[in-house]
Amino acid sequence: ADIRRFGGAAIDCCSVASGRLDAYYEVGVQDWDISAGGLLVREAGGRTLDHRPDGPFVCGSVTIFEELVGRLSLAD
């Protein structure tokens, strides 16, 4: 496993949607930072965690999403 940052949240979400990254996690993003990217992830077959303004945003491929959310203890 490796952790990488490519810049803005939108670029990282696009990287998940395209399969370049398995997942993306960040705390402190605003809705406008992840709305379009999150939609791209979902349309590509990935998953996103419902974003709360004071909480983290997580998106990822279906093969890793549940495990990632569980390990981060973010499940509702």
PDB file of C-alpha atoms in Angstrom:
ATOM      1  CA  ALA A   1       0.000   0.000   0.000  1.00  0.00           C
ATOM      2  CA  ASP A   2       1.096   3.499  -0.728  1.00  0.00           C
ATOM      3  CA  ILE A   3      -0.245   6.931   0.107  1.00  0.00           C
ATOM      4  CA  ARG A   4      -0.117   9.651  -2.519  1.00  0.00           C
ATOM      5  CA  ARG A   5      -1.511  13.146  -2.944  1.00  0.00           C
ATOM      6  CA  PHE A   6      -1.823  14.691  -6.380  1.00  0.00           C
ATOM      7  CA  GLY A   7      -3.222  18.075  -5.442  1.00  0.00           C
ATOM      8  CA  GLY A   8      -6.881  18.927  -5.088  1.00  0.00           C
ATOM      9  CA  ALA A   9      -9.667  16.649  -3.956  1.00  0.00           C
ATOM     10  CA  ALA A  10     -11.283  16.671  -7.400  1.00  0.00           C
ATOM     11  CA  ILE A  11      -8.122  15.308  -9.035  1.00  0.00           C
ATOM     12  CA  ASP A  12      -7.807  12.587  -6.392  1.00  0.00           C
ATOM     13  CA  CYS A  13     -11.456  11.566  -6.858  1.00  0.00           C
ATOM     14  CA  CYS A  14     -10.905  11.410 -10.623  1.00  0.00           C
ATOM     15  CA  SER A  15      -7.900   9.179 -10.011  1.00  0.00           C
ATOM     16  CA  VAL A  16     -10.101   6.803  -7.999  1.00  0.00           C
ATOM     17  CA  ALA A  17     -12.807   6.868 -10.681  1.00  0.00           C
ATOM     18  CA  SER A  18     -10.272   6.015 -13.384  1.00  0.00           C
ATOM     19  CA  GLY A  19      -8.698   3.205 -11.363  1.00  0.00           C
ATOM     20  CA  ARG A  20      -5.372   4.979 -10.929  1.00  0.00           C
ATOM     21  CA  LEU A  21      -5.930   5.026  -7.144  1.00  0.00           C
ATOM     22  CA  ASP A  22      -7.783   2.483  -5.008  1.00  0.00           C
ATOM     23  CA  ALA A  23      -9.124   5.031  -2.529  1.00  0.00           C
ATOM     24  CA  TYR A  24      -9.027   8.616  -1.329  1.00  0.00           C
ATOM     25  CA  TYR A  25      -9.445   9.909   2.233  1.00  0.00           C
ATOM     26  CA  GLU A  26      -9.316  13.463   3.529  1.00  0.00           C
ATOM     27  CA  VAL A  27     -10.628  15.435   6.485  1.00  0.00           C
ATOM     28  CA  GLY A  28     -11.692  19.037   6.097  1.00  0.00           C
ATOM     29  CA  VAL A  29     -12.876  19.105   2.507  1.00  0.00           C
ATOM     30  CA  GLN A  30     -15.869  21.179   1.526  1.00  0.00           C
ATOM     31  CA  ASP A  31     -18.811  19.896  -0.498  1.00  0.00           C
ATOM     32  CA  TRP A  32     -17.719  21.889  -3.538  1.00  0.00           C
ATOM     33  CA  ASP A  33     -14.333  20.149  -3.364  1.00  0.00           C
ATOM     34  CA  ILE A  34     -15.750  16.647  -3.715  1.00  0.00           C
ATOM     35  CA  SER A  35     -19.237  16.871  -5.275  1.00  0.00           C
ATOM     36  CA  ALA A  36     -18.248  16.350  -8.905  1.00  0.00           C
ATOM     37  CA  GLY A  37     -15.428  13.942  -8.090  1.00  0.00           C
ATOM     38  CA  GLY A  38     -17.651  11.878  -5.808  1.00  0.00           C
ATOM     39  CA  LEU A  39     -20.235  11.616  -8.571  1.00  0.00           C
ATOM     40  CA  LEU A  40     -17.565  10.427 -11.001  1.00  0.00           C
ATOM     41  CA  VAL A  41     -16.474   7.752  -8.516  1.00  0.00           C
ATOM     42  CA  ARG A  42     -20.050   6.502  -8.066  1.00  0.00           C
ATOM     43  CA  GLU A  43     -20.746   6.549 -11.815  1.00  0.00           C
ATOM     44  CA  ALA A  44     -17.561   4.528 -12.375  1.00  0.00           C
ATOM     45  CA  GLY A  45     -18.851   1.883  -9.948  1.00  0.00           C
ATOM     46  CA  GLY A  46     -17.018   3.015  -6.816  1.00  0.00           C
ATOM     47  CA  ARG A  47     -18.354   3.987  -3.423  1.00  0.00           C
ATOM     48  CA  THR A  48     -18.334   7.179  -1.362  1.00  0.00           C
ATOM     49  CA  LEU A  49     -18.989   7.773   2.314  1.00  0.00           C
ATOM     50  CA  ASP A  50     -21.710  10.319   2.989  1.00  0.00           C
ATOM     51  CA  HIS A  51     -19.817  13.540   3.620  1.00  0.00           C
ATOM     52  CA  ARG A  52     -20.436  15.591   6.740  1.00  0.00           C
ATOM     53  CA  PRO A  53     -18.915  19.096   6.860  1.00  0.00           C
ATOM     54  CA  ASP A  54     -16.975  18.324  10.031  1.00  0.00           C
ATOM     55  CA  GLY A  55     -16.049  14.773   9.081  1.00  0.00           C
ATOM     56  CA  PRO A  56     -13.885  12.917   6.612  1.00  0.00           C
ATOM     57  CA  PHE A  57     -14.584  12.153   2.990  1.00  0.00           C
ATOM     58  CA  VAL A  58     -13.770   8.679   1.729  1.00  0.00           C
ATOM     59  CA  CYS A  59     -14.187   7.183  -1.709  1.00  0.00           C
ATOM     60  CA  GLY A  60     -12.822   4.020  -3.208  1.00  0.00           C
ATOM     61  CA  SER A  61     -13.238   0.979  -5.357  1.00  0.00           C
ATOM     62  CA  VAL A  62     -15.839  -1.543  -4.246  1.00  0.00           C
ATOM     63  CA  THR A  63     -13.095  -4.060  -3.471  1.00  0.00           C
ATOM     64  CA  ILE A  64     -11.443  -1.884  -0.824  1.00  0.00           C
ATOM     65  CA  PHE A  65     -14.118   0.567   0.350  1.00  0.00           C
ATOM     66  CA  GLU A  66     -15.754  -1.446   3.165  1.00  0.00           C
ATOM     67  CA  GLU A  67     -12.424  -2.546   4.608  1.00  0.00           C
ATOM     68  CA  LEU A  68     -11.065   1.001   4.490  1.00  0.00           C
ATOM     69  CA  VAL A  69     -14.121   2.480   6.199  1.00  0.00           C
ATOM     70  CA  GLY A  70     -14.000  -0.263   8.826  1.00  0.00           C
ATOM     71  CA  ARG A  71     -10.323   0.271   9.539  1.00  0.00           C
ATOM     72  CA  LEU A  72     -10.892   4.000   9.845  1.00  0.00           C
ATOM     73  CA  SER A  73     -13.875   3.312  12.164  1.00  0.00           C
ATOM     74  CA  LEU A  74     -16.118   5.580  10.121  1.00  0.00           C
ATOM     75  CA  ALA A  75     -19.150   3.375   9.677  1.00  0.00           C
ATOM     76  CA  ASP A  76     -22.440   4.954  10.749  1.00  0.00           C
TER      77      ASP A  76
END
